[in-house]
Coordinates of C-alpha atoms and ligand atoms in Angstrom, one line a residue:
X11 CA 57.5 170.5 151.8
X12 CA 55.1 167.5 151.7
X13 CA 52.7 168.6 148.5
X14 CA 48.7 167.2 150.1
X15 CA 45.8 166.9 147.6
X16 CA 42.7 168.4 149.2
X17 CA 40.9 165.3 149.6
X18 CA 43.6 163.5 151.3
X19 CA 44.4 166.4 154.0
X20 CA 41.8 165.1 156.3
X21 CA 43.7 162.2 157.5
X22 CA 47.3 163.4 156.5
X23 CA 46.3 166.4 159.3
X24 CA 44.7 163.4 161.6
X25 CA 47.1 160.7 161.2
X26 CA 50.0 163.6 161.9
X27 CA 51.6 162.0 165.1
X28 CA 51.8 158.3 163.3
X29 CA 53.4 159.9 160.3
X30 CA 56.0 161.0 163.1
X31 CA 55.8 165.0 162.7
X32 CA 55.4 167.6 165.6
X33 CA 53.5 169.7 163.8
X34 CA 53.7 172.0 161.0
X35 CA 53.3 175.1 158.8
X36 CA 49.9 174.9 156.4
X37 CA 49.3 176.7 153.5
X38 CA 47.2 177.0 150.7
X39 CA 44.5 175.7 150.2
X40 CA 44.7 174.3 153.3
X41 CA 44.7 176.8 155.9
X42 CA 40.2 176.7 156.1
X43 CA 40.1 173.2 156.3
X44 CA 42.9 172.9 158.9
X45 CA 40.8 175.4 161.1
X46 CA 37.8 173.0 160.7
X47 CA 39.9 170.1 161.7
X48 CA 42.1 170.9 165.0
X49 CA 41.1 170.2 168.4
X50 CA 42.1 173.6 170.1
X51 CA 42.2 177.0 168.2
X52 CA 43.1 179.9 169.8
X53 CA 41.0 183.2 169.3
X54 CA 43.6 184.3 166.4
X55 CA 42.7 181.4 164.4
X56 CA 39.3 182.0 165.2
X57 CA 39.1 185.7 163.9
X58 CA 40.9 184.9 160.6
X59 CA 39.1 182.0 159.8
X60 CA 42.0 179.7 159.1
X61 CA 45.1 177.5 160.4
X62 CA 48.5 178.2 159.4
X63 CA 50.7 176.4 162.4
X64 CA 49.8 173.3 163.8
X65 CA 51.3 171.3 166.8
X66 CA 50.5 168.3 169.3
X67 CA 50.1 169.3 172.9
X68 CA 49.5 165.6 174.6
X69 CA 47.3 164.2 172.7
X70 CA 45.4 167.0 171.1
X71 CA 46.0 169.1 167.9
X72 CA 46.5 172.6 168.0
X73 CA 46.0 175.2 165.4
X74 CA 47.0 179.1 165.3
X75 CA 47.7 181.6 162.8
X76 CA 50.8 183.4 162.8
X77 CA 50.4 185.0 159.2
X78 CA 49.3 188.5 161.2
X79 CA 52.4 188.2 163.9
X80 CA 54.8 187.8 160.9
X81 CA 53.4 190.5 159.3
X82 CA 52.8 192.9 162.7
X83 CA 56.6 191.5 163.7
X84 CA 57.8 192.3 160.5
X85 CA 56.8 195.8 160.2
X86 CA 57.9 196.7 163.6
X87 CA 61.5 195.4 162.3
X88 CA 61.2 197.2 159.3
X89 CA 59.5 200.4 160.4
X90 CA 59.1 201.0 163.9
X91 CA 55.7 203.2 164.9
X92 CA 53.9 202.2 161.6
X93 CA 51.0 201.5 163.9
X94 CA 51.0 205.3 164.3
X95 CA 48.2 205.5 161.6
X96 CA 45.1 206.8 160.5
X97 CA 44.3 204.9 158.0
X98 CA 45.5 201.6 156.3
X99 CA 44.4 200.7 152.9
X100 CA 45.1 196.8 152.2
X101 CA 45.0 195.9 147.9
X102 CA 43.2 192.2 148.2
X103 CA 41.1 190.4 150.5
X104 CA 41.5 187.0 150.3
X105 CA 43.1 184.9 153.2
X106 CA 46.5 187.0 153.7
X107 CA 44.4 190.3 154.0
X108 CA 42.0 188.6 156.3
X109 CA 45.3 188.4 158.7
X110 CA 46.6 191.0 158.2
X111 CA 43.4 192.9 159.3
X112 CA 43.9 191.1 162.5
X113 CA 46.9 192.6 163.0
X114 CA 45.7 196.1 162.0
X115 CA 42.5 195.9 164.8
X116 CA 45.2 194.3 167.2
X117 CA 47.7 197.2 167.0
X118 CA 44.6 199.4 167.1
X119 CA 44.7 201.2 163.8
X120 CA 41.7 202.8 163.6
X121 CA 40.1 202.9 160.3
X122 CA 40.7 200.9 157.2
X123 CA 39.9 201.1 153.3
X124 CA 39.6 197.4 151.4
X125 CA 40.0 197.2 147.9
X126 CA 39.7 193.9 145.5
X127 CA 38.9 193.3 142.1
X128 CA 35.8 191.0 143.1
X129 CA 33.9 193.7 145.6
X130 CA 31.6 191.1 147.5
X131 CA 34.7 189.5 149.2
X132 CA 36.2 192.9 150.3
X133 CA 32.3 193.6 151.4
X134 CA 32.0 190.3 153.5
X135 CA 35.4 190.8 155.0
X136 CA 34.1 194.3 155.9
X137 CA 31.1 192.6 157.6
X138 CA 33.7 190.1 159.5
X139 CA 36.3 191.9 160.8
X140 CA 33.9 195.2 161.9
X141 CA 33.9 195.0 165.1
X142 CA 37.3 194.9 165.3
X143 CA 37.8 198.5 164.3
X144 CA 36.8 201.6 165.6
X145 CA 35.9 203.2 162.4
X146 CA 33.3 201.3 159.7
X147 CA 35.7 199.7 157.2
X148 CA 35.4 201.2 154.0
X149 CA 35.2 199.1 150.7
X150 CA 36.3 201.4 147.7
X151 CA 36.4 200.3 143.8
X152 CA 39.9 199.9 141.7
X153 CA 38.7 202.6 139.7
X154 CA 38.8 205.1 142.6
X155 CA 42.2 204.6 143.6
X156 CA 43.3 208.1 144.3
X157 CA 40.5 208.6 146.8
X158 CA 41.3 205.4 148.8
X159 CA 44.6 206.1 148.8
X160 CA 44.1 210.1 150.0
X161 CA 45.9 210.7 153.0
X162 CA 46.6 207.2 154.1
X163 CA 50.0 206.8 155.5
X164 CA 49.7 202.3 155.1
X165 CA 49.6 200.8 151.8
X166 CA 49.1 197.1 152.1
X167 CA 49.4 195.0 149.0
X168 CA 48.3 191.1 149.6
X169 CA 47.3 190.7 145.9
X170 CA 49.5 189.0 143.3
X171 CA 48.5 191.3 140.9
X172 CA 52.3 193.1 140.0
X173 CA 53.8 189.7 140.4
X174 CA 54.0 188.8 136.4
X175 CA 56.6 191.4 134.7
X176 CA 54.0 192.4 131.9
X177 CA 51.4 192.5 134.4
X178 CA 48.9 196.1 135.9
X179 CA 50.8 199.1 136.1
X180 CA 51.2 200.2 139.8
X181 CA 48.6 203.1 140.7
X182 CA 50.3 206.5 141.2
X183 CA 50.7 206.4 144.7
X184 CA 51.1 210.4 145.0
X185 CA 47.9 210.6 146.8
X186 CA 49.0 208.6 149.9
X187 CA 50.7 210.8 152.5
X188 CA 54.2 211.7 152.3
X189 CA 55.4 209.9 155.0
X190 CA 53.6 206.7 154.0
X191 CA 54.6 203.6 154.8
X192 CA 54.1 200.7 151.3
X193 CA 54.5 197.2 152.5
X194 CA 54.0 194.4 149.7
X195 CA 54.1 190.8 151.3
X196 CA 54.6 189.1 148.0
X197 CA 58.3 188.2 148.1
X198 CA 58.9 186.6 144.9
X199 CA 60.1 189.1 143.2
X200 CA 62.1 190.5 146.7
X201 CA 61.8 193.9 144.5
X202 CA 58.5 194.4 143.6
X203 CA 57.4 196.8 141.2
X204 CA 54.7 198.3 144.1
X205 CA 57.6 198.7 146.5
X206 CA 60.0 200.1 143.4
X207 CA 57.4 202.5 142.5
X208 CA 57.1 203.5 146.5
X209 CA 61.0 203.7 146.5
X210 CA 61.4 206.0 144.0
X211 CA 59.0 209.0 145.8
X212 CA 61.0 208.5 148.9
X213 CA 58.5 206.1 150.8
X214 CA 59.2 204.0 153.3
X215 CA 59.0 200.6 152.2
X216 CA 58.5 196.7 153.6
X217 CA 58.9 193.2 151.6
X218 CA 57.3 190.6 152.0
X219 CA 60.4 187.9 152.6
X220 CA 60.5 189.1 156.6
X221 CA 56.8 188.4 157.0
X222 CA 57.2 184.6 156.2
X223 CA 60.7 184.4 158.3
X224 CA 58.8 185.9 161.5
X225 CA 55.5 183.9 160.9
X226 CA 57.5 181.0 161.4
X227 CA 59.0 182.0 164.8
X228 CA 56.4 180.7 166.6
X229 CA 55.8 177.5 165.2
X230 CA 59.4 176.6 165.5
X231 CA 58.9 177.2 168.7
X232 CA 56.4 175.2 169.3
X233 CA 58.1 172.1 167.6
X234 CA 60.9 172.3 168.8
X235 CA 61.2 174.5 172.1
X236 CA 63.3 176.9 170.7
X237 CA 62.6 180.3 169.2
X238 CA 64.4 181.2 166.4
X239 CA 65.4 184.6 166.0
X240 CA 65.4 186.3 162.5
X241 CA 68.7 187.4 161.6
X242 CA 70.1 189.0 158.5
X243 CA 72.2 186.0 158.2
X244 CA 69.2 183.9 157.8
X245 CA 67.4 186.4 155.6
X246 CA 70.8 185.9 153.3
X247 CA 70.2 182.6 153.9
X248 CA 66.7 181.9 152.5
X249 CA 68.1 184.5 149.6
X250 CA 70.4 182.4 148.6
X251 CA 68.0 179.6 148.9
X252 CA 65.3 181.3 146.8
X253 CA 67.8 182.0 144.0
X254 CA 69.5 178.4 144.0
X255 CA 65.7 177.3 143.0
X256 CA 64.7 179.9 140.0
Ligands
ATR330 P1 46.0 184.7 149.7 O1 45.7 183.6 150.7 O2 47.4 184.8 149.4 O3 45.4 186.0 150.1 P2 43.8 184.3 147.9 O4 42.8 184.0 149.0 O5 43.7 183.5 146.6 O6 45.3 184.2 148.4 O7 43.7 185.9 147.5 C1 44.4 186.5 146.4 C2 44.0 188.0 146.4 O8 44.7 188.5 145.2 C3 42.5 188.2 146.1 O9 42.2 189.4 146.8 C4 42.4 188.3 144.6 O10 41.3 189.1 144.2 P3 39.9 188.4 143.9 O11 39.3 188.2 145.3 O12 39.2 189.3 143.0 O13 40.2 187.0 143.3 C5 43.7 189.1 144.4 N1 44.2 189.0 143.0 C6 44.8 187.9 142.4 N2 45.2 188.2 141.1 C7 44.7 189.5 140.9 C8 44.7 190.3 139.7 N3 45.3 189.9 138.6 N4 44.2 191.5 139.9 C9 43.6 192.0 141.0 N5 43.6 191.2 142.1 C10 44.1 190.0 142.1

């Protein structure tokens, strides 16, 4: 990991074939600016807003994102049919919701509820991704909760709000449907106390760790002309990874 202050990503992103890279994963806060910066984007990139994979193709830079194919890829490893849904309701809206909504519109689920603490980003995200969806996208409050959740058989969370130990308690999730699917893509803790919570009324549940394994499937490829599969040998490995560096 090569750590990139903002006002030095410019040329580091420019100057990319010099440095001697193929490419490269992005991440925050970088993924906006990358967008702004590559030569060729594909339509993925162009939806979401923002760069997550870069590679050289002769002599031109090119940018996806493959934040919503690791998290699409995921969930059909995890859950096969969860596109089956009515309704999805994603906690957050800030740049990993904004893919993940990609990957909602692409698998054609048909209507969607947004929730986040600061309304006017879950409103302009509403605004963004509307076409996309057959169904208006509905923006609910926190405080309302039970009736965003009603029925919904997708609980996304892309917030980090459960990630400190004394942090919110998790919502009662009795009002999402019993056969709900509660996928959290923060990974640190693996265990979350959303998914914990989902666990214990018999949901079915999906971590976040497989959604950054799969996102990077297709920039390895890209590199390097290979693409990786993700195995539970290299989930074990990244495991063992993560806890060698707490
Ligand atoms: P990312 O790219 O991972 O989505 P981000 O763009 O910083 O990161 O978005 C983080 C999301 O987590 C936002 O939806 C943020 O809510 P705000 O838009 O109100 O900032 C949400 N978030 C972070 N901490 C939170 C907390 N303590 N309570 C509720 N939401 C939180």
């Amino acid at each position: 990991m090569i750590d990139v202050a903002p006002g030095d990503f410019t040329p580091f992103l420019r100057n990319l074939r010099q440095a001697g890279y193929v490419g490269g994963n992005i991440t925050i806060p970088h993924k906006e600016r990358a967008f702004s910066l590559v030569d060729r984007a594909d339509d993925a990139a162009g939806h979401i807003g923002a760069v997550n994979t870069v590679w050289l193709e002769d002599d031109a830079l090119c940018g996806t994102n493959t934040d919503w194919t690791g998290f699409s890829d995921n969930m059909d490893a995890c859950a096969p049919g969860w596109e089956q849904v009515e309704t999805a309701v994603i906690l957050g809206a800030g740049g990993a919701a904004r893919g993940i909504l990609y990957a909602l519109a692409t698998r054609g689920i048909e209507r969607v509820r947004i929730i986040n603490r600061t309304r006017p980003r879950a409103e302009a995200l509403a605004r963004d991704f509307a076409g996309l969806f057959a169904s208006p996208i509905e923006v609910c409050e926190w405080q309302s909760l039970p009736e965003a959740f009603a029925g919904s058989g997708l609980l996304i969370n892309t917030t980090s709000i459960w990630m400190e130990a004394d942090g919110a308690p998790v919502p009662d999730l009795s009002p999402l449907s019993s056969r709900a699917i509660v996928s959290d893509i923060v990974y640190i803790p693996l265990q979350t106390p959303l998914l914990a919570a989902a666990q214990e009324r018999k949901l079915t549940t999906v971590g976040g760790l497989g959604m950054l394994l799969h996102q990077a499937v297709p920039g390895f490829e890209h590199w390097f002309g290979i693409r990786p599969e993700v195995t539970e040998d290299l989930r074990n490995l990244i495991v063992r990874d993560m806890e060698n560096h707490r």
